[in-house]
Short mmCIF file of C-alpha atoms in Angstrom, two decimals:
data_model
loop_
_atom_site.label_atom_id
_atom_site.label_comp_id
_atom_site.label_asym_id
_atom_site.label_seq_id
_atom_site.Cartn_x
_atom_site.Cartn_y
_atom_site.Cartn_z
CA MET A 1 0.07 0.53 -0.05
CA ILE A 2 0.86 3.87 -0.65
CA GLY A 3 -0.33 4.65 3.05
CA LEU A 4 -1.92 3.89 5.81
CA PRO A 5 -5.61 4.66 6.46
CA VAL A 6 -6.32 6.67 9.03
CA LEU A 7 -9.54 8.99 10.40
CA LEU A 8 -7.91 11.78 12.79
CA ARG A 9 -10.63 13.46 14.90
CA LEU A 10 -9.51 16.57 14.43
CA ALA A 11 -12.43 18.85 16.16
CA GLY A 12 -10.82 21.39 18.33
CA ARG A 13 -7.39 21.07 17.91
CA PRO A 14 -4.61 23.51 15.89
CA VAL A 15 -4.05 22.54 12.46
CA ILE A 16 -1.43 24.43 10.59
CA LEU A 17 -2.46 25.94 7.64
CA LYS A 18 0.91 27.91 5.35
CA GLY A 19 -0.40 29.53 2.18
CA SER A 20 -3.49 31.72 0.93
CA GLY A 21 -5.21 31.17 -2.23
CA PRO A 22 -7.53 28.88 -4.28
CA ALA A 23 -5.18 25.80 -2.84
CA ALA A 24 -5.25 26.87 0.60
CA ASP A 25 -8.56 27.62 0.76
CA ALA A 26 -10.22 24.29 0.11
CA LYS A 27 -7.17 22.93 2.33
CA ARG A 28 -8.86 25.12 4.79
CA ARG A 29 -12.68 24.32 4.07
CA LEU A 30 -12.02 20.71 4.19
CA LEU A 31 -10.07 20.61 7.87
CA GLU A 32 -12.76 23.45 9.23
CA ARG A 33 -15.21 20.74 8.03
CA ALA A 34 -13.04 17.98 10.69
CA GLY A 35 -13.87 20.96 12.84
CA ALA A 36 -9.65 21.32 13.05
CA GLN A 37 -8.59 25.00 14.43
CA VAL A 38 -7.27 26.33 11.46
CA VAL A 39 -3.61 28.56 12.47
CA GLU A 40 -0.64 29.97 11.12
CA ASP A 41 0.99 28.53 13.75
CA HIS A 42 0.32 26.62 17.01
CA PRO A 43 2.65 24.80 20.00
CA ASP A 44 0.51 22.18 20.46
CA ALA A 45 -0.22 21.79 16.47
CA ARG A 46 1.08 18.34 16.21
CA LEU A 47 -0.25 18.33 12.27
CA ALA A 48 0.19 21.64 8.90
CA VAL A 49 -1.07 21.95 4.98
CA VAL A 50 1.97 24.11 3.52
CA ALA A 51 -0.09 25.45 0.10
CA LEU A 52 2.99 28.01 -0.55
CA ALA A 53 3.22 28.73 -4.45
CA ASP A 54 7.39 29.59 -4.42
CA GLU A 55 9.47 26.79 -3.72
CA THR A 56 11.68 28.20 -1.81
CA GLN A 57 9.30 29.64 0.66
CA ALA A 58 8.25 26.14 0.51
CA HIS A 59 10.35 24.56 1.11
CA ALA A 60 11.75 25.70 4.07
CA ALA A 61 8.13 25.96 6.11
CA ILE A 62 8.88 22.35 5.35
CA ALA A 63 11.57 21.69 6.78
CA ALA A 64 10.92 24.22 10.13
CA LEU A 65 7.34 22.33 10.31
CA ARG A 66 9.51 18.96 11.28
CA ALA A 67 12.32 19.58 12.82
CA ARG A 68 9.47 20.34 15.06
CA GLY A 69 8.30 16.80 15.13
CA ILE A 70 4.92 17.82 13.16
CA LEU A 71 3.49 15.59 10.03
CA VAL A 72 3.49 18.01 6.80
CA ASN A 73 1.21 18.00 3.62
CA ALA A 74 3.04 19.93 1.22
CA VAL A 75 0.53 20.92 -1.30
CA ASP A 76 0.83 19.88 -5.54
CA ARG A 77 3.95 17.96 -4.03
CA PRO A 78 3.03 14.37 -3.36
CA GLU A 79 7.73 13.65 -3.05
CA LEU A 80 7.13 15.48 -0.42
CA CYS A 81 4.04 14.71 1.74
CA ASP A 82 4.43 13.15 5.11
CA PHE A 83 0.28 12.33 4.82
CA THR A 84 -1.94 13.34 2.06
CA LEU A 85 -5.59 14.64 2.32
CA PRO A 86 -7.89 11.79 -0.01
CA ALA A 87 -11.05 12.59 -1.69
CA ILE A 88 -13.89 12.23 0.82
CA VAL A 89 -17.79 11.09 0.02
CA ASP A 90 -19.54 12.18 3.39
CA ARG A 91 -22.41 10.03 4.17
CA ASP A 92 -21.93 11.12 8.02
CA PRO A 93 -21.36 9.41 10.03
CA LEU A 94 -20.15 7.57 7.49
CA LEU A 95 -16.72 8.71 5.42
CA VAL A 96 -15.50 6.80 2.19
CA ALA A 97 -11.89 8.03 1.83
CA VAL A 98 -10.62 7.71 -1.74
CA ALA A 99 -6.32 8.45 -2.33
CA THR A 100 -3.76 7.75 -4.52
CA GLY A 101 -0.85 8.98 -2.33
CA GLY A 102 -0.94 12.52 -4.31
CA ILE A 103 0.17 10.28 -7.05
CA SER A 104 -3.46 11.42 -9.06
CA ALA A 105 -5.40 13.97 -6.99
CA GLY A 106 -8.04 13.74 -10.36
CA LEU A 107 -8.37 9.80 -10.81
CA ALA A 108 -9.35 9.90 -7.11
CA ALA A 109 -11.80 12.74 -8.13
CA ALA A 110 -13.11 11.12 -10.87
CA VAL A 111 -13.93 8.00 -8.61
CA ARG A 112 -15.59 9.82 -5.51
CA GLN A 113 -17.61 11.83 -8.10
CA ARG A 114 -18.92 7.65 -9.26
CA LEU A 115 -19.44 6.49 -5.09
CA GLU A 116 -21.41 9.93 -4.68
CA THR A 117 -24.11 8.63 -7.30
CA LEU A 118 -23.74 4.97 -5.49
CA LEU A 119 -24.50 5.59 -1.89
CA PRO A 120 -27.71 6.52 -1.39
CA ALA A 121 -27.75 10.51 0.36
CA GLY A 122 -29.75 8.43 3.85
CA LEU A 123 -26.74 5.49 4.72
CA GLY A 124 -25.54 7.79 7.35
CA ARG A 125 -28.90 6.72 9.42
CA LEU A 126 -28.16 3.08 8.20
CA ALA A 127 -25.19 3.95 10.71
CA GLY A 128 -27.03 5.34 13.09
CA GLN A 129 -29.58 3.54 13.73
CA LEU A 130 -26.54 0.02 14.24
CA HIS A 131 -24.92 2.01 16.68
CA ALA A 132 -27.71 2.37 18.57
CA ALA A 133 -28.71 -1.20 18.59
CA ARG A 134 -25.41 -2.10 19.60
CA THR A 135 -27.46 -3.66 22.87
CA VAL A 136 -28.87 -5.65 21.53
CA LEU A 137 -27.18 -6.78 19.49
CA ARG A 138 -25.10 -7.59 21.17
CA GLN A 139 -27.31 -9.44 23.76
CA ARG A 140 -28.78 -11.48 20.83
CA PHE A 141 -25.72 -12.36 19.63
CA PRO A 142 -23.19 -12.87 22.30
CA ASP A 143 -20.09 -14.64 20.78
CA GLY A 144 -18.22 -11.27 19.02
CA ASP A 145 -17.72 -14.00 15.70
CA ALA A 146 -21.51 -15.24 15.49
CA ARG A 147 -22.04 -11.13 15.07
CA ARG A 148 -20.10 -10.50 13.01
CA ARG A 149 -20.98 -12.79 10.51
CA ALA A 150 -24.98 -12.51 11.14
CA LEU A 151 -23.72 -8.58 10.28
CA GLY A 152 -21.68 -8.68 7.53
CA THR A 153 -24.74 -11.01 5.97
CA ALA A 154 -26.95 -8.80 6.14
CA LEU A 155 -24.92 -5.90 5.24
CA SER A 156 -24.02 -7.58 1.81
CA ALA A 157 -25.67 -7.12 -1.57
CA GLY A 158 -29.47 -8.13 -1.68
CA GLY A 159 -29.23 -8.72 2.31
CA ALA A 160 -31.94 -6.76 4.64
CA LEU A 161 -29.38 -4.32 5.83
CA ASP A 162 -28.02 -4.39 2.06
CA PRO A 163 -25.80 -0.40 1.79
CA LEU A 164 -27.64 0.63 -1.73
CA THR A 165 -30.94 -0.02 -0.83
CA ALA A 166 -32.63 3.03 0.85
CA GLN A 167 -33.57 2.03 3.97
CA ASP A 168 -36.28 3.05 6.48
CA ASP A 169 -34.77 4.02 10.41
CA ASP A 170 -36.56 1.08 10.90
CA ALA A 171 -34.70 -1.27 9.12
CA VAL A 172 -32.59 -2.21 11.72
CA ALA A 173 -34.97 -3.83 14.41
CA ARG A 174 -37.50 -5.41 11.44
CA TRP A 175 -33.61 -6.99 11.24
CA LEU A 176 -32.86 -8.02 14.75
CA ASP A 177 -36.36 -8.95 15.65
CA THR A 178 -35.99 -12.15 13.15
CA ALA A 179 -32.32 -12.93 12.72
CA GLU A 180 -30.14 -15.70 12.51
CA ALA A 181 -26.14 -16.33 12.76
CA PRO A 182 -25.75 -17.80 9.27
CA PRO A 183 -24.91 -21.47 9.35
CA SER A 184 -21.02 -22.44 8.34
CA GLU A 185 -20.60 -22.72 4.32
CA HIS A 186 -18.02 -24.34 2.21
CA VAL A 187 -17.37 -22.79 -1.50
CA ARG A 188 -15.26 -23.64 -3.43
CA ILE A 189 -13.29 -21.55 -6.69
CA ALA A 190 -11.76 -22.55 -9.12
CA LEU A 191 -9.70 -19.41 -10.57
CA ARG A 192 -9.21 -19.14 -13.71
CA SER A 193 -6.66 -16.62 -13.85
CA PRO A 194 -4.55 -14.98 -11.57
CA ASP A 195 -5.84 -11.19 -12.19
CA PRO A 196 -8.34 -10.08 -9.84
CA ASP A 197 -10.18 -8.42 -12.14
CA ASP A 198 -11.61 -11.88 -13.99
CA LEU A 199 -13.08 -12.49 -10.96
CA THR A 200 -16.79 -12.64 -11.17
CA LEU A 201 -19.07 -10.27 -9.33
CA ARG A 202 -20.01 -13.95 -7.54
CA GLU A 203 -16.55 -14.44 -6.67
CA ALA A 204 -15.59 -10.54 -5.40
CA ARG A 205 -18.82 -10.78 -2.68
CA LEU A 206 -18.09 -14.61 -1.44
CA LEU A 207 -14.02 -13.21 -1.01
CA ALA A 208 -15.19 -10.48 1.19
CA ARG A 209 -17.60 -11.79 3.50
CA ALA A 210 -15.40 -15.15 4.12
CA ASP A 211 -14.04 -15.75 7.84
CA ARG A 212 -11.46 -18.14 6.26
CA LEU A 213 -9.28 -18.69 2.98
CA VAL A 214 -8.19 -22.70 1.95
CA HIS A 215 -6.09 -22.05 -0.59
CA ALA A 216 -3.85 -23.57 -3.36
CA PRO A 217 0.49 -22.20 -3.23
CA ASP A 218 -0.29 -21.15 -6.07
CA VAL A 219 -3.06 -18.69 -5.65
CA PRO A 220 -1.77 -15.50 -6.45
CA ALA A 221 -1.46 -12.44 -3.42
CA ALA A 222 -3.79 -10.45 -5.65
CA ILE A 223 -6.99 -12.97 -5.21
CA LEU A 224 -5.80 -13.27 -1.50
CA ASP A 225 -6.62 -9.92 -0.66
CA ARG A 226 -9.65 -8.93 -2.33
CA ALA A 227 -10.63 -11.20 1.29
CA ARG A 228 -11.38 -9.25 4.90
CA ALA A 229 -7.88 -8.20 6.37
CA ASP A 230 -8.76 -10.51 9.50
CA ALA A 231 -9.40 -13.64 7.56
CA ASP A 232 -7.88 -17.02 8.09
CA ARG A 233 -5.40 -17.91 5.67
CA ILE A 234 -5.07 -21.36 5.50
CA ALA A 235 -2.47 -23.01 2.66
CA GLY A 236 -3.69 -25.70 1.60
CA ASP A 237 -6.42 -27.98 0.28
CA THR A 238 -8.09 -29.32 3.80
CA PRO A 239 -10.38 -27.05 6.20
CA PRO A 240 -10.73 -26.86 10.00
CA PRO A 241 -13.25 -29.15 11.31
CA ASP A 242 -16.77 -27.52 11.90
CA ALA A 243 -15.22 -24.26 10.94
CA PRO A 244 -18.12 -22.02 11.57
CA GLY A 245 -19.01 -19.17 9.08
CA LEU A 246 -17.78 -19.09 5.41
CA THR A 247 -14.62 -20.84 3.87
CA ILE A 248 -13.34 -20.48 0.51
CA LEU A 249 -11.76 -22.85 -0.40
CA LEU A 250 -9.35 -21.09 -3.52
CA GLU A 251 -7.36 -23.10 -6.36
CA MET A 252 -5.74 -22.45 -9.74
CA LEU A 253 -8.39 -24.11 -12.17
CA ARG A 254 -6.27 -26.27 -14.98
#
């Protein structure tokens, strides 16, 4: 990966902004939307954005800020950035960030625009419902893994809580009235190609839901990376006996 995506809570915290003009104004708006206190300088600041057009001034400002242990975003200078600011799809409290590490802001913006058309405007309400239902959800599914699997099934494409389907204010409550942990399932996928773009939609969705992958040694990492980071990876051809949840058996088609 080009970097590790993180969510920084900036409400009330000082963030230094150096520079003026359209680029600086755009960064100021983004920082203020996140609740940051945008300042020219502050002894407690840990982040800074440098939007100076002059190369000499910019390099001097970046060096001075780094000498203080401050992480710097250098506008239009990705090679000098300690962090970059992604394009954002805002469905408060759900945020989707699209980043290229500063390599192509235009590409990130184009992908963000596509996502804007896919994600319903009211998607944040579903997040609020799930947050409000945490206690009831834990009571119905005391085991954390069972709870995660039940939620994963409900939130999958076509599920009771499919995020791309318009949700009303009682969707989570209705689902909890009848929700059950999904049964154990084994699915074998014979890969026709090492290219993850050749996965069918069904295969990609299964990989995204999988609790574990049992894979032949020649299955490429690019395919395995389509599964969740916390899904178990088991090299071989024999799944664990009675393993709960969804087990995917992956092999290359000969």
